[in-house]
Amino acid sequence: MKKTIKRLFNLLIIICLSIILLSQLSFLTRPSGSYRDIDVINTLHNFPKDSIEVMGLGPSTTHRSIIPFQLYEDYGIGSFNFTGPSQGIDTTLLYLKDMLIYQHPKVILISTYKFDTAGTEAMNFVKYSTKFLDSSVDKTEYLKNSFGSNIEGYVSYYFPLWSFHGNWTKIKKNAFREKNNYNILRNMGYKRIGTVEKIQIAEHSEEQIALPDYSIQCLEEITEICHKEQIELVLFSPPCGVPNLYSDYLYDFALNNNITYLDLTDYLDQLCMDENKDFSDDVHTNNSGAAKVTDFIGKYLTENYDLTDMRT
C-alpha cells in the first residue's frame, strides 16, 4: 500500500514538472510578434491608475499614426497607444475591457483598419498576446469565435509549443525575458518608422459595403461600453493606399449611435499629406506622416472635448 502511494506521489510530481516544463518551453517558443504586445500590456498595467485621458486602441495604424508626446507637447493631452499589430476589432474589444480595469480615459481613439478581420481562426501572435491581459477579462466568447470546434487552436493558445515548435531553432535572447526593451514607455506606445515609400492615397471608394456581422457585434459592444462608462468614442481611418470599403457604413453607424467617425481621406487638404514622403508602406504613415495625422487629431480633440492641459 505504501509503495503504491509512493508511486502515485512520484507520478504526480513528474506530471507537475512536465506541465511546468511544457509551459516554459511554450513561452520560449511563443510567436516573436507577441514581444511588443506583451510589453504594451505590462506597461499599461503599471501606469498610475486613471492617469491617461486619451487612449488609442486598435491595430498598428493607430500606434503608427498617433504620437502621444506630440499630443502632449502641442496640446497638453495625456495619451497612450494600447494597441497591437494586425489587431482585429474582437481583440480590440478585449483590450478595451482590460484597459478599463486600470484607466478611465475621457476619449478613446480606434483606427478602423482591420475592423473586418474579427474571428479569424488562425492561431497567431495577436491571439497569443491576449493571454497577458488581466485574468478577470473573460475570453470565452473570443476564443469560441476564433477557434470554434478546432481543439488544436485551444491547445496552441495555452501551449504555443504545439503550433510554434519550429521557433525552437530561432530563439533569441529576448525570448527568455517576459519584458523586452521596445521603448513602449519612452514613446507611450508610438512606433517610430523612418522609412519612406511612395504611394498613391486611395480616395473615397465608390464600392461601399457593411462590416461582417461579428465585427458589427464587437463594434456595438465597444460602443455600449463607452456609453456606459461615459467615454467619448472616436473612430478614425488614417489616409493610406488601400480603399476604405466601410466608410459610408461607419459614418451611418456613428450618426446612429452618438459617436464620432473621421475618415481622414475627407480631410486631405487640411492634412497636407505628401504621397512621396509621408508613408512607410501602402497602409502606414511614417514619422512625418504620423506627425500630420497627430496634429489634426490633436486639434480635433481640443476643439471638441474637455481635456486637461497636462502641461500646466
Tab-separated table of C-alpha atoms in Angstrom:
chain	number	residue	atom	x	y	z
A	1	MET	CA	0.000	0.000	0.000
A	2	LYS	CA	2.784	2.415	0.949
A	3	LYS	CA	4.641	1.567	-2.263
A	4	THR	CA	1.508	2.298	-4.312
A	5	ILE	CA	1.027	5.653	-2.605
A	6	LYS	CA	4.704	6.483	-3.144
A	7	ARG	CA	4.462	5.587	-6.843
A	8	LEU	CA	1.339	7.712	-7.264
A	9	PHE	CA	3.060	10.590	-5.479
A	10	ASN	CA	6.124	10.290	-7.726
A	11	LEU	CA	3.874	10.123	-10.782
A	12	LEU	CA	2.080	13.275	-9.651
A	13	ILE	CA	5.411	15.082	-9.234
A	14	ILE	CA	6.504	14.001	-12.721
A	15	ILE	CA	3.219	15.233	-14.209
A	16	CYS	CA	3.512	18.596	-12.425
A	17	LEU	CA	7.143	19.040	-13.514
A	18	SER	CA	6.203	18.096	-17.088
A	19	ILE	CA	3.437	20.719	-17.145
A	20	ILE	CA	5.843	23.356	-15.786
A	21	LEU	CA	8.477	22.414	-18.362
A	22	LEU	CA	5.924	22.436	-21.178
A	23	SER	CA	4.713	25.843	-20.048
A	24	GLN	CA	8.252	27.269	-20.008
A	25	LEU	CA	9.112	25.764	-23.399
A	26	SER	CA	5.862	27.195	-24.759
A	27	PHE	CA	6.861	30.646	-23.509
A	28	LEU	CA	10.282	30.373	-25.150
A	29	THR	CA	8.782	29.309	-28.479
A	30	ARG	CA	5.949	31.869	-28.369
A	31	PRO	CA	5.352	33.786	-31.600
A	32	SER	CA	8.016	36.515	-31.796
A	33	GLY	CA	5.446	39.068	-32.963
A	34	SER	CA	3.959	38.971	-29.466
A	35	TYR	CA	7.018	40.530	-27.772
A	36	ARG	CA	5.874	44.114	-28.313
A	37	ASP	CA	2.245	43.377	-27.450
A	38	ILE	CA	3.244	41.839	-24.113
A	39	ASP	CA	5.377	44.902	-23.332
A	40	VAL	CA	2.483	47.232	-24.152
A	41	ILE	CA	0.174	45.314	-21.813
A	42	ASN	CA	2.718	45.245	-18.984
A	43	THR	CA	3.448	48.965	-19.423
A	44	LEU	CA	-0.210	49.979	-19.200
A	45	HIS	CA	-0.788	47.748	-16.175
A	46	ASN	CA	1.969	49.616	-14.307
A	47	PHE	CA	0.783	53.174	-15.014
A	48	PRO	CA	-0.701	55.192	-12.139
A	49	LYS	CA	-4.421	54.445	-12.126
A	50	ASP	CA	-6.645	56.779	-14.189
A	51	SER	CA	-3.718	58.937	-15.332
A	52	ILE	CA	-4.435	58.880	-19.093
A	53	GLU	CA	-7.184	60.990	-20.695
A	54	VAL	CA	-6.924	59.840	-24.325
A	55	MET	CA	-6.381	56.154	-25.099
A	56	GLY	CA	-5.501	54.794	-28.536
A	57	LEU	CA	-6.768	51.275	-29.268
A	58	GLY	CA	-6.734	49.007	-32.299
A	59	PRO	CA	-4.105	47.819	-34.790
A	60	SER	CA	-0.762	49.235	-35.929
A	61	THR	CA	-2.493	52.005	-37.899
A	62	THR	CA	-3.201	53.575	-34.501
A	63	HIS	CA	0.274	53.313	-32.993
A	64	ARG	CA	1.923	54.370	-36.245
A	65	SER	CA	-0.392	57.369	-36.760
A	66	ILE	CA	-0.772	58.862	-33.279
A	67	ILE	CA	2.277	60.317	-31.468
A	68	PRO	CA	1.430	60.777	-27.771
A	69	PHE	CA	4.379	63.030	-26.953
A	70	GLN	CA	3.402	65.376	-29.791
A	71	LEU	CA	-0.143	65.495	-28.415
A	72	TYR	CA	1.356	66.428	-25.059
A	73	GLU	CA	3.865	68.987	-26.312
A	74	ASP	CA	1.478	70.763	-28.724
A	75	TYR	CA	-1.878	70.345	-26.971
A	76	GLY	CA	-1.183	69.214	-23.403
A	77	ILE	CA	-3.028	65.930	-23.961
A	78	GLY	CA	-2.036	62.912	-21.881
A	79	SER	CA	-2.359	59.828	-24.098
A	80	PHE	CA	-1.119	56.295	-24.682
A	81	ASN	CA	-1.425	53.763	-27.523
A	82	PHE	CA	-2.666	50.483	-26.049
A	83	THR	CA	-2.524	48.657	-29.363
A	84	GLY	CA	-1.193	45.641	-31.244
A	85	PRO	CA	-0.194	44.952	-34.869
A	86	SER	CA	-2.835	43.257	-37.068
A	87	GLN	CA	-5.376	43.512	-34.275
A	88	GLY	CA	-8.955	42.736	-35.282
A	89	ILE	CA	-11.873	44.505	-33.617
A	90	ASP	CA	-12.625	41.426	-31.486
A	91	THR	CA	-9.149	41.684	-29.942
A	92	THR	CA	-9.598	45.452	-29.538
A	93	LEU	CA	-12.745	44.724	-27.526
A	94	LEU	CA	-10.693	42.573	-25.124
A	95	TYR	CA	-8.034	45.294	-24.824
A	96	LEU	CA	-10.775	47.809	-24.023
A	97	LYS	CA	-12.123	45.640	-21.191
A	98	ASP	CA	-8.614	45.142	-19.833
A	99	MET	CA	-7.739	48.837	-20.081
A	100	LEU	CA	-10.810	49.896	-18.093
A	101	ILE	CA	-9.527	47.931	-15.089
A	102	TYR	CA	-6.523	50.284	-14.945
A	103	GLN	CA	-7.572	53.509	-16.701
A	104	HIS	CA	-10.712	55.541	-17.303
A	105	PRO	CA	-9.926	57.905	-20.196
A	106	LYS	CA	-12.190	60.703	-21.373
A	107	VAL	CA	-11.690	59.779	-25.051
A	108	ILE	CA	-10.863	56.541	-26.870
A	109	LEU	CA	-9.378	56.609	-30.400
A	110	ILE	CA	-9.643	53.474	-32.553
A	111	SER	CA	-8.309	53.050	-36.089
A	112	THR	CA	-10.859	51.213	-38.226
A	113	TYR	CA	-8.274	49.309	-40.255
A	114	LYS	CA	-8.747	45.554	-39.592
A	115	PHE	CA	-12.362	46.072	-38.434
A	116	ASP	CA	-13.339	43.354	-40.912
A	117	THR	CA	-10.983	40.647	-39.586
A	118	ALA	CA	-12.768	39.643	-36.353
A	119	GLY	CA	-12.993	35.952	-35.574
A	120	THR	CA	-10.099	34.710	-37.705
A	121	GLU	CA	-9.442	31.069	-36.922
A	122	ALA	CA	-5.654	31.006	-37.234
A	123	MET	CA	-3.628	30.912	-34.015
A	124	ASN	CA	-1.109	33.743	-34.218
A	125	PHE	CA	0.790	36.284	-32.113
A	126	VAL	CA	-2.285	38.551	-31.893
A	127	LYS	CA	-4.327	35.897	-30.127
A	128	TYR	CA	-1.412	34.649	-28.035
A	129	SER	CA	-0.821	38.151	-26.641
A	130	THR	CA	-4.314	38.259	-25.141
A	131	LYS	CA	-3.134	35.684	-22.574
A	132	PHE	CA	-1.323	38.531	-20.825
A	133	LEU	CA	-4.426	40.675	-20.389
A	134	ASP	CA	-5.870	40.829	-16.892
A	135	SER	CA	-7.125	37.429	-15.749
A	136	SER	CA	-10.545	38.933	-14.970
A	137	VAL	CA	-11.170	39.611	-18.665
A	138	ASP	CA	-13.433	36.821	-19.943
A	139	LYS	CA	-12.024	35.412	-23.192
A	140	THR	CA	-14.559	32.584	-23.609
A	141	GLU	CA	-16.552	34.087	-26.477
A	142	TYR	CA	-13.391	35.469	-28.083
A	143	LEU	CA	-11.760	32.040	-28.235
A	144	LYS	CA	-15.007	30.373	-29.288
A	145	ASN	CA	-15.364	32.745	-32.249
A	146	SER	CA	-11.680	32.338	-33.064
A	147	PHE	CA	-11.356	28.566	-32.901
A	148	GLY	CA	-14.900	27.159	-32.871
A	149	SER	CA	-14.574	23.393	-32.532
A	150	ASN	CA	-10.898	23.412	-33.537
A	151	ILE	CA	-9.296	21.764	-30.476
A	152	GLU	CA	-5.801	22.387	-31.861
A	153	GLY	CA	-6.475	26.130	-31.712
A	154	TYR	CA	-7.224	25.973	-27.983
A	155	VAL	CA	-4.186	23.781	-27.285
A	156	SER	CA	-1.959	26.181	-29.230
A	157	TYR	CA	-3.369	29.143	-27.305
A	158	TYR	CA	-2.412	27.724	-23.913
A	159	PHE	CA	0.657	25.794	-25.089
A	160	PRO	CA	2.076	27.565	-28.180
A	161	LEU	CA	4.823	24.941	-28.386
A	162	TRP	CA	2.161	22.822	-30.126
A	163	SER	CA	1.919	25.152	-33.147
A	164	PHE	CA	5.163	27.114	-32.895
A	165	HIS	CA	7.634	24.336	-32.103
A	166	GLY	CA	9.547	25.401	-35.215
A	167	ASN	CA	10.534	28.565	-33.325
A	168	TRP	CA	12.867	26.444	-31.207
A	169	THR	CA	15.576	26.906	-33.842
A	170	LYS	CA	15.012	30.693	-33.931
A	171	ILE	CA	15.151	31.505	-30.210
A	172	LYS	CA	16.903	34.797	-29.434
A	173	LYS	CA	17.857	36.264	-26.064
A	174	ASN	CA	14.634	38.316	-25.992
A	175	ALA	CA	12.667	35.079	-25.769
A	176	PHE	CA	13.982	34.483	-22.247
A	177	ARG	CA	12.580	37.777	-20.938
A	178	GLU	CA	8.939	38.425	-20.202
A	179	LYS	CA	9.609	42.142	-20.708
A	180	ASN	CA	11.677	43.356	-23.648
A	181	ASN	CA	13.106	46.749	-24.481
A	182	TYR	CA	10.703	48.136	-27.059
A	183	ASN	CA	10.732	51.682	-25.643
A	184	ILE	CA	6.993	51.446	-25.027
A	185	LEU	CA	7.100	53.875	-22.113
A	186	ARG	CA	9.553	56.248	-23.816
A	187	ASN	CA	7.260	56.613	-26.831
A	188	MET	CA	3.980	55.981	-24.961
A	189	GLY	CA	3.092	53.197	-27.398
A	190	TYR	CA	4.004	55.049	-30.604
A	191	LYS	CA	6.188	53.077	-33.008
A	192	ARG	CA	8.705	55.257	-34.803
A	193	ILE	CA	9.159	54.448	-38.509
A	194	GLY	CA	11.577	56.478	-40.617
A	195	THR	CA	11.399	54.521	-43.874
A	196	VAL	CA	9.779	56.139	-46.886
A	197	GLU	CA	7.724	54.543	-49.649
A	198	LYS	CA	5.914	56.427	-52.374
A	199	ILE	CA	2.227	55.511	-52.529
A	200	GLN	CA	-0.988	56.730	-54.103
A	201	ILE	CA	-3.530	57.684	-51.448
A	202	ALA	CA	-6.837	55.921	-52.071
A	203	GLU	CA	-9.723	58.357	-52.380
A	204	HIS	CA	-13.254	57.643	-51.177
A	205	SER	CA	-14.239	54.311	-52.715
A	206	GLU	CA	-17.477	54.107	-54.711
A	207	GLU	CA	-17.728	50.461	-53.678
A	208	GLN	CA	-19.153	50.523	-50.151
A	209	ILE	CA	-20.276	47.547	-48.060
A	210	ALA	CA	-21.304	46.794	-44.470
A	211	LEU	CA	-18.956	45.230	-41.947
A	212	PRO	CA	-19.231	41.466	-41.308
A	213	ASP	CA	-21.818	40.517	-38.681
A	214	TYR	CA	-19.337	39.570	-35.952
A	215	SER	CA	-17.393	42.804	-36.471
A	216	ILE	CA	-20.646	44.737	-36.079
A	217	GLN	CA	-21.396	42.825	-32.884
A	218	CYS	CA	-17.962	43.756	-31.478
A	219	LEU	CA	-18.324	47.400	-32.531
A	220	GLU	CA	-21.755	47.589	-30.913
A	221	GLU	CA	-20.352	46.190	-27.654
A	222	ILE	CA	-17.435	48.641	-27.718
A	223	THR	CA	-19.898	51.481	-28.256
A	224	GLU	CA	-22.175	50.249	-25.465
A	225	ILE	CA	-19.255	50.022	-23.028
A	226	CYS	CA	-18.079	53.540	-23.889
A	227	HIS	CA	-21.581	54.970	-23.392
A	228	LYS	CA	-21.941	53.136	-20.084
A	229	GLU	CA	-18.554	54.427	-18.890
A	230	GLN	CA	-19.283	57.942	-20.267
A	231	ILE	CA	-16.247	57.818	-22.539
A	232	GLU	CA	-16.236	59.590	-25.897
A	233	LEU	CA	-15.526	57.137	-28.736
A	234	VAL	CA	-13.744	58.398	-31.843
A	235	LEU	CA	-13.228	56.015	-34.771
A	236	PHE	CA	-10.775	57.164	-37.435
A	237	SER	CA	-9.433	55.885	-40.738
A	238	PRO	CA	-5.919	57.194	-41.481
A	239	PRO	CA	-5.093	58.008	-45.103
A	240	CYS	CA	-3.421	55.122	-46.929
A	241	GLY	CA	-3.207	53.396	-50.293
A	242	VAL	CA	-5.930	50.842	-49.547
A	243	PRO	CA	-9.546	51.745	-50.483
A	244	ASN	CA	-11.868	52.083	-47.474
A	245	LEU	CA	-14.923	49.950	-48.253
A	246	TYR	CA	-16.670	50.667	-44.950
A	247	SER	CA	-16.575	54.452	-44.755
A	248	ASP	CA	-20.272	55.026	-45.504
A	249	TYR	CA	-21.320	52.276	-43.101
A	250	LEU	CA	-19.150	53.733	-40.327
A	251	TYR	CA	-20.475	57.267	-40.890
A	252	ASP	CA	-24.033	55.934	-40.571
A	253	PHE	CA	-23.152	53.829	-37.537
A	254	ALA	CA	-21.535	56.808	-35.825
A	255	LEU	CA	-24.514	59.048	-36.541
A	256	ASN	CA	-27.000	56.479	-35.245
A	257	ASN	CA	-25.005	55.644	-32.122
A	258	ASN	CA	-23.854	59.080	-30.998
A	259	ILE	CA	-20.133	58.522	-31.549
A	260	THR	CA	-17.617	60.142	-33.905
A	261	TYR	CA	-16.134	58.769	-37.116
A	262	LEU	CA	-13.366	60.562	-39.011
A	263	ASP	CA	-12.405	59.275	-42.444
A	264	LEU	CA	-9.200	61.264	-42.881
A	265	THR	CA	-9.288	60.896	-46.662
A	266	ASP	CA	-12.059	63.507	-46.444
A	267	TYR	CA	-9.566	65.942	-44.861
A	268	LEU	CA	-6.562	65.549	-47.152
A	269	ASP	CA	-6.410	69.296	-47.882
A	270	GLN	CA	-6.092	70.027	-44.161
A	271	LEU	CA	-3.632	67.210	-43.571
A	272	CYS	CA	-1.349	68.195	-46.474
A	273	MET	CA	-0.158	64.593	-46.822
A	274	ASP	CA	2.716	64.037	-49.232
A	275	GLU	CA	2.397	60.736	-51.121
A	276	ASN	CA	6.135	60.811	-51.813
A	277	LYS	CA	7.350	61.387	-48.246
A	278	ASP	CA	4.739	60.608	-45.572
A	279	PHE	CA	4.272	56.824	-45.799
A	280	SER	CA	6.347	53.768	-44.923
A	281	ASP	CA	4.158	51.382	-46.945
A	282	ASP	CA	0.723	51.211	-48.539
A	283	VAL	CA	-1.020	51.108	-45.165
A	284	HIS	CA	1.116	53.003	-42.633
A	285	THR	CA	2.356	56.546	-42.220
A	286	ASN	CA	5.995	57.124	-41.302
A	287	ASN	CA	7.200	59.677	-38.745
A	288	SER	CA	6.453	62.733	-40.909
A	289	GLY	CA	3.014	61.437	-41.912
A	290	ALA	CA	2.163	60.485	-38.316
A	291	ALA	CA	3.082	64.000	-37.187
A	292	LYS	CA	0.491	65.424	-39.605
A	293	VAL	CA	-2.216	62.975	-38.533
A	294	THR	CA	-1.422	63.638	-34.861
A	295	ASP	CA	-1.664	67.390	-35.367
A	296	PHE	CA	-5.088	67.020	-36.984
A	297	ILE	CA	-6.311	64.699	-34.212
A	298	GLY	CA	-4.893	66.992	-31.533
A	299	LYS	CA	-6.778	69.993	-32.896
A	300	TYR	CA	-9.976	67.975	-33.192
A	301	LEU	CA	-9.735	66.688	-29.630
A	302	THR	CA	-9.038	70.072	-28.041
A	303	GLU	CA	-11.847	71.742	-30.000
A	304	ASN	CA	-14.466	69.091	-29.225
A	305	TYR	CA	-13.704	67.638	-25.780
A	306	ASP	CA	-12.977	68.988	-22.312
A	307	LEU	CA	-9.440	67.699	-21.818
A	308	THR	CA	-6.968	68.699	-19.156
A	309	ASP	CA	-3.859	70.593	-20.269
A	310	MET	CA	-1.244	68.366	-18.645
A	311	ARG	CA	1.477	70.972	-19.261
A	312	THR	CA	0.150	73.288	-16.568
